[in-house]
């Protein structure tokens, strides 16, 4: 078996437009449904949901037959946890709350085997290596791993240029919800100060030559961010998609009236 190519990373490098969705339902069946819906990428969220390496692995397995790129967002920067997600088969990690270059540098090391990094080696126990079924997995893994860091605090913005200078960071993704909170506008990511900070960050990321991404739910705003050079966007989450569709469906039948001629 050959090493799976990290298409997400390749497209990041080429600046291709990639549209993604956050996935929080923690269910292989809903994951498989989503995997065939046309998104370029899906990110399994283990930051805000009780996902763990076992639940993440089952969702990665469900999505594998589909032409969608899978990301995992861990809950922390813990290198041992990151190792488990990589061994489960994640090739791209979206790491939240990266505030400075030292953290980014540690993450670069966490996702790589020595000598570049500190990732532990056990191909025989690792789904990523297809339990040694992938030829020379350990020699190819560093080349296919992709690290996207989230900058989403005032401190992260202050240190953005230093974070961008860290080799091995492939992209920076702006999280408007945490950024709004950090800037004193909790719950109001549409606040003009937040919008201006996002625009400034995207421009700086693009100027550095790294890929710029952002969470954005309005198509017009996504077009605007694209015009600034953003190349990958998350446009919502599965939990919201499900809730909104269910609320709408229930409401659309609640007031259903019998036809005027029908017996009452
Ligand atoms: C945020 O908005 O804070 C996120 O992490 C996701 O976009
Ligand atoms: Mg966030």
Tab-separated table of C-alpha atoms and ligand atoms in Angstrom:
chain	number	residue	atom	x	y	z
A	1	UNK	CA	0.000	0.000	0.000
A	2	UNK	CA	1.304	3.472	-0.835
A	3	UNK	CA	1.325	6.369	1.577
A	4	UNK	CA	-1.892	8.404	1.180
A	5	UNK	CA	-1.127	11.789	-0.335
A	6	UNK	CA	-2.228	14.734	1.774
A	7	UNK	CA	-4.373	16.478	-0.832
A	8	UNK	CA	-5.428	19.183	1.644
A	9	UNK	CA	-1.787	20.153	2.157
A	10	UNK	CA	-1.090	20.075	-1.556
A	11	UNK	CA	-4.071	22.339	-2.253
A	12	UNK	CA	-3.023	24.703	0.550
A	13	UNK	CA	0.332	25.067	-1.143
A	14	UNK	CA	-1.307	25.714	-4.500
A	15	UNK	CA	-3.681	28.265	-2.961
A	16	UNK	CA	-6.735	26.378	-4.110
A	17	UNK	CA	-10.097	27.364	-2.617
A	18	UNK	CA	-11.214	24.737	-0.083
A	19	UNK	CA	-14.553	24.783	1.715
A	20	UNK	CA	-14.952	22.892	4.970
A	21	UNK	CA	-17.314	22.062	7.804
A	22	UNK	CA	-16.832	21.472	11.529
A	23	UNK	CA	-18.079	18.079	12.650
A	24	UNK	CA	-19.173	17.681	16.261
A	25	UNK	CA	-21.745	14.893	16.196
A	26	UNK	CA	-19.149	12.230	16.982
A	27	UNK	CA	-20.884	9.597	14.917
A	28	UNK	CA	-19.440	7.473	12.098
A	29	UNK	CA	-22.814	7.296	10.303
A	30	UNK	CA	-23.375	11.037	10.165
A	31	UNK	CA	-19.697	11.395	9.280
A	32	UNK	CA	-20.155	9.067	6.331
A	33	UNK	CA	-23.212	11.030	5.187
A	34	UNK	CA	-21.253	14.292	5.386
A	35	UNK	CA	-18.224	12.793	3.665
A	36	UNK	CA	-20.253	12.449	0.477
A	37	UNK	CA	-21.870	15.882	0.425
A	38	UNK	CA	-19.270	17.825	-1.545
A	39	UNK	CA	-17.225	19.589	1.109
A	40	UNK	CA	-13.518	19.726	0.338
A	41	UNK	CA	-12.648	19.142	3.978
A	42	UNK	CA	-14.220	18.191	7.269
A	43	UNK	CA	-12.692	18.821	10.661
A	44	UNK	CA	-13.503	16.483	13.521
A	45	UNK	CA	-13.742	18.730	16.529
A	46	UNK	CA	-12.197	17.312	19.663
A	47	UNK	CA	-11.681	20.733	21.243
A	48	UNK	CA	-15.265	21.386	22.290
A	49	UNK	CA	-16.779	17.889	22.074
A	50	UNK	CA	-15.961	14.773	24.090
A	51	UNK	CA	-14.221	13.132	21.153
A	52	UNK	CA	-11.146	11.041	21.869
A	53	UNK	CA	-8.638	9.121	19.729
A	54	UNK	CA	-10.959	6.083	19.533
A	55	UNK	CA	-14.029	8.049	18.405
A	56	UNK	CA	-11.916	10.087	16.006
A	57	UNK	CA	-10.456	6.936	14.481
A	58	UNK	CA	-13.915	5.490	13.765
A	59	UNK	CA	-14.967	8.712	12.047
A	60	UNK	CA	-11.795	8.784	9.974
A	61	UNK	CA	-12.526	5.195	8.922
A	62	UNK	CA	-16.075	6.169	7.917
A	63	UNK	CA	-14.814	8.997	5.706
A	64	UNK	CA	-11.870	7.223	4.105
A	65	UNK	CA	-13.684	5.894	1.006
A	66	UNK	CA	-14.898	9.407	0.091
A	67	UNK	CA	-13.077	12.178	-1.758
A	68	UNK	CA	-12.956	14.495	1.249
A	69	UNK	CA	-9.964	15.645	3.234
A	70	UNK	CA	-10.072	15.051	6.971
A	71	UNK	CA	-8.694	17.323	9.683
A	72	UNK	CA	-8.735	16.821	13.442
A	73	UNK	CA	-8.857	19.606	16.009
A	74	UNK	CA	-7.385	18.420	19.317
A	75	UNK	CA	-8.368	19.895	22.620
A	76	UNK	CA	-4.829	20.850	23.623
A	77	UNK	CA	-1.253	21.129	22.426
A	78	UNK	CA	-0.335	17.930	24.284
A	79	UNK	CA	2.197	16.029	22.156
A	80	UNK	CA	1.070	12.647	23.462
A	81	UNK	CA	-2.531	13.341	22.466
A	82	UNK	CA	-1.418	14.671	19.087
A	83	UNK	CA	0.576	11.454	18.575
A	84	UNK	CA	-2.597	9.420	19.099
A	85	UNK	CA	-4.549	11.448	16.531
A	86	UNK	CA	-1.731	11.084	14.020
A	87	UNK	CA	-1.570	7.340	14.675
A	88	UNK	CA	-5.371	7.154	14.236
A	89	UNK	CA	-4.807	8.441	10.701
A	90	UNK	CA	-5.131	12.220	10.856
A	91	UNK	CA	-2.656	13.823	8.466
A	92	UNK	CA	-3.759	17.389	9.098
A	93	UNK	CA	-4.220	18.955	12.516
A	94	UNK	CA	-5.997	22.214	13.228
A	95	UNK	CA	-4.644	23.273	16.605
A	96	UNK	CA	-6.587	25.853	18.613
A	97	UNK	CA	-5.361	28.818	20.624
A	98	UNK	CA	-1.790	29.163	19.407
A	99	UNK	CA	-0.591	32.392	20.978
A	100	UNK	CA	3.118	32.542	20.272
A	101	UNK	CA	5.966	31.181	18.178
A	102	UNK	CA	7.251	28.885	20.941
A	103	UNK	CA	3.920	27.056	21.003
A	104	UNK	CA	3.911	26.811	17.219
A	105	UNK	CA	7.466	25.439	17.266
A	106	UNK	CA	6.529	22.781	19.830
A	107	UNK	CA	3.571	21.751	17.669
A	108	UNK	CA	5.812	21.425	14.619
A	109	UNK	CA	7.942	19.037	16.645
A	110	UNK	CA	4.937	17.146	18.013
A	111	UNK	CA	3.679	16.243	14.528
A	112	UNK	CA	7.066	15.041	13.225
A	113	UNK	CA	9.222	11.993	13.753
A	114	UNK	CA	12.857	12.545	14.787
A	115	UNK	CA	15.168	14.145	13.999
A	116	UNK	CA	12.825	17.042	13.103
A	117	UNK	CA	10.433	16.248	15.929
A	118	UNK	CA	9.495	14.102	18.883
A	119	UNK	CA	6.614	11.954	17.592
A	120	UNK	CA	6.923	8.432	19.027
A	121	UNK	CA	7.274	5.540	16.590
A	122	UNK	CA	5.105	2.390	16.553
A	123	UNK	CA	3.969	1.680	12.996
A	124	UNK	CA	2.747	-1.775	13.942
A	125	UNK	CA	0.118	-0.247	16.259
A	126	UNK	CA	-0.823	2.650	14.043
A	127	UNK	CA	-3.795	2.890	11.701
A	128	UNK	CA	-1.975	5.725	9.931
A	129	UNK	CA	0.660	3.184	8.888
A	130	UNK	CA	-2.087	0.623	8.170
A	131	UNK	CA	-0.342	-1.446	10.813
A	132	UNK	CA	2.813	-1.606	8.621
A	133	UNK	CA	0.761	-2.179	5.461
A	134	UNK	CA	1.946	1.185	4.107
A	135	UNK	CA	5.400	0.820	2.701
A	136	UNK	CA	7.953	2.956	4.541
A	137	UNK	CA	5.253	4.898	6.406
A	138	UNK	CA	7.665	6.278	8.971
A	139	UNK	CA	9.925	7.678	6.274
A	140	UNK	CA	7.077	9.409	4.421
A	141	UNK	CA	5.006	10.642	7.366
A	142	UNK	CA	6.803	13.937	8.026
A	143	UNK	CA	6.393	14.943	4.395
A	144	UNK	CA	2.639	14.401	4.369
A	145	UNK	CA	1.794	15.893	7.744
A	146	UNK	CA	0.109	19.288	7.696
A	147	UNK	CA	-0.079	21.688	10.619
A	148	UNK	CA	-2.599	24.491	10.706
A	149	UNK	CA	-2.566	26.667	13.809
A	150	UNK	CA	-5.461	28.744	15.011
A	151	UNK	CA	-4.764	32.325	15.932
A	152	UNK	CA	-7.721	33.534	17.922
A	153	UNK	CA	-6.586	35.761	20.767
A	154	UNK	CA	-5.186	39.267	21.110
A	155	UNK	CA	-1.873	37.725	22.112
A	156	UNK	CA	-1.914	35.516	19.019
A	157	UNK	CA	-2.475	38.579	16.824
A	158	UNK	CA	0.354	40.425	18.581
A	159	UNK	CA	2.643	37.463	17.878
A	160	UNK	CA	1.290	36.613	14.446
A	161	UNK	CA	4.398	37.601	12.498
A	162	UNK	CA	6.601	35.438	14.748
A	163	UNK	CA	4.170	32.521	14.426
A	164	UNK	CA	4.244	32.927	10.638
A	165	UNK	CA	8.037	32.712	10.695
A	166	UNK	CA	7.942	29.184	12.152
A	167	UNK	CA	8.918	26.643	9.506
A	168	UNK	CA	6.554	23.709	9.472
A	169	UNK	CA	3.417	25.771	10.084
A	170	UNK	CA	1.490	25.255	6.849
A	171	UNK	CA	-1.394	27.579	7.487
A	172	UNK	CA	-3.069	29.868	10.005
A	173	UNK	CA	-6.793	29.742	10.657
A	174	UNK	CA	-8.593	32.590	12.395
A	175	UNK	CA	-11.297	31.667	14.919
A	176	UNK	CA	-13.697	34.604	15.130
A	177	UNK	CA	-15.589	33.410	18.224
A	178	UNK	CA	-12.539	33.162	20.469
A	179	UNK	CA	-11.019	36.240	18.890
A	180	UNK	CA	-14.152	38.268	19.636
A	181	UNK	CA	-14.047	37.083	23.254
A	182	UNK	CA	-10.370	37.941	23.566
A	183	UNK	CA	-10.951	41.416	22.122
A	184	UNK	CA	-13.721	42.114	24.643
A	185	UNK	CA	-16.689	41.336	22.386
A	186	UNK	CA	-17.813	37.936	23.663
A	187	UNK	CA	-20.615	36.575	21.473
A	188	UNK	CA	-20.254	39.335	18.886
A	189	UNK	CA	-17.866	38.140	16.225
A	190	UNK	CA	-19.547	40.548	13.787
A	191	UNK	CA	-18.238	43.519	15.804
A	192	UNK	CA	-16.304	45.913	13.528
A	193	UNK	CA	-13.164	45.666	15.669
A	194	UNK	CA	-13.207	41.879	15.237
A	195	UNK	CA	-13.819	42.192	11.496
A	196	UNK	CA	-10.921	44.620	11.120
A	197	UNK	CA	-8.627	42.337	13.133
A	198	UNK	CA	-9.567	39.351	10.953
A	199	UNK	CA	-8.893	41.285	7.738
A	200	UNK	CA	-5.542	42.529	8.998
A	201	UNK	CA	-4.559	39.007	10.075
A	202	UNK	CA	-5.564	37.428	6.764
A	203	UNK	CA	-3.538	39.982	4.809
A	204	UNK	CA	-0.481	39.378	6.997
A	205	UNK	CA	-0.782	35.597	6.695
A	206	UNK	CA	-1.067	35.746	2.907
A	207	UNK	CA	1.886	38.172	2.676
A	208	UNK	CA	4.011	35.653	4.610
A	209	UNK	CA	3.391	33.005	1.960
A	210	UNK	CA	1.416	30.731	4.313
A	211	UNK	CA	-2.155	29.653	3.742
A	212	UNK	CA	-4.856	31.752	5.389
A	213	UNK	CA	-8.141	30.328	6.615
A	214	UNK	CA	-11.109	31.551	8.612
A	215	UNK	CA	-14.499	30.490	9.931
A	216	UNK	CA	-17.192	32.386	8.054
A	217	UNK	CA	-20.868	31.635	7.619
A	218	UNK	CA	-21.905	34.416	5.199
A	219	UNK	CA	-21.138	33.702	1.521
A	220	UNK	CA	-20.576	37.406	0.731
A	221	UNK	CA	-18.089	37.742	3.565
A	222	UNK	CA	-16.385	34.535	2.438
A	223	UNK	CA	-16.015	36.065	-1.044
A	224	UNK	CA	-14.513	39.172	0.539
A	225	UNK	CA	-12.034	37.109	2.572
A	226	UNK	CA	-11.180	35.201	-0.591
A	227	UNK	CA	-10.449	38.481	-2.335
A	228	UNK	CA	-7.964	39.210	0.487
A	229	UNK	CA	-6.241	35.913	-0.216
A	230	UNK	CA	-7.890	33.492	2.217
A	231	UNK	CA	-7.906	30.053	0.633
A	232	UNK	CA	-9.673	27.775	3.075
A	233	UNK	CA	-12.858	28.448	4.978
A	234	UNK	CA	-15.044	26.554	7.402
A	235	UNK	CA	-18.619	27.597	6.725
A	236	UNK	CA	-20.498	26.028	9.613
A	237	UNK	CA	-20.929	22.896	11.656
A	238	UNK	CA	-22.931	19.695	11.376
A	239	UNK	CA	-24.725	20.329	14.670
A	240	UNK	CA	-25.997	23.687	13.397
A	241	UNK	CA	-26.968	22.237	10.033
A	242	UNK	CA	-29.012	19.523	11.774
A	243	UNK	CA	-30.641	21.836	14.297
A	244	UNK	CA	-31.549	24.535	11.778
A	245	UNK	CA	-33.021	22.045	9.331
A	246	UNK	CA	-35.037	20.320	12.082
A	247	UNK	CA	-36.357	23.591	13.513
A	248	UNK	CA	-37.376	24.729	10.024
A	249	UNK	CA	-39.072	21.430	9.175
A	250	UNK	CA	-41.035	21.351	12.429
A	251	UNK	CA	-42.137	24.970	12.009
A	252	UNK	CA	-43.176	24.504	8.393
A	253	UNK	CA	-45.762	21.861	9.378
A	254	UNK	CA	-46.897	23.246	12.721
A	255	UNK	CA	-49.430	25.602	11.146
A	256	UNK	CA	-50.521	23.254	8.361
A	257	UNK	CA	-54.262	23.890	7.801
A	258	UNK	CA	-56.616	21.432	6.154
A	259	UNK	CA	-57.560	22.263	2.512
A	260	UNK	CA	-60.659	24.472	2.429
A	261	UNK	CA	-62.789	21.634	0.932
A	262	UNK	CA	-61.527	18.946	3.257
A	263	UNK	CA	-63.629	17.565	6.106
A	264	UNK	CA	-62.682	19.118	9.403
B	1	LIG	C1	-13.598	30.174	16.734
B	1	LIG	O1	-14.372	30.880	16.061
B	1	LIG	O2	-13.144	30.522	17.835
B	1	LIG	C2	-13.190	28.868	16.240
B	1	LIG	O3	-12.340	28.241	16.798
B	1	LIG	C3	-13.838	28.294	15.044
B	1	LIG	O4	-13.965	29.077	14.056
B	2	LIG	MG1	-11.900	28.935	18.677
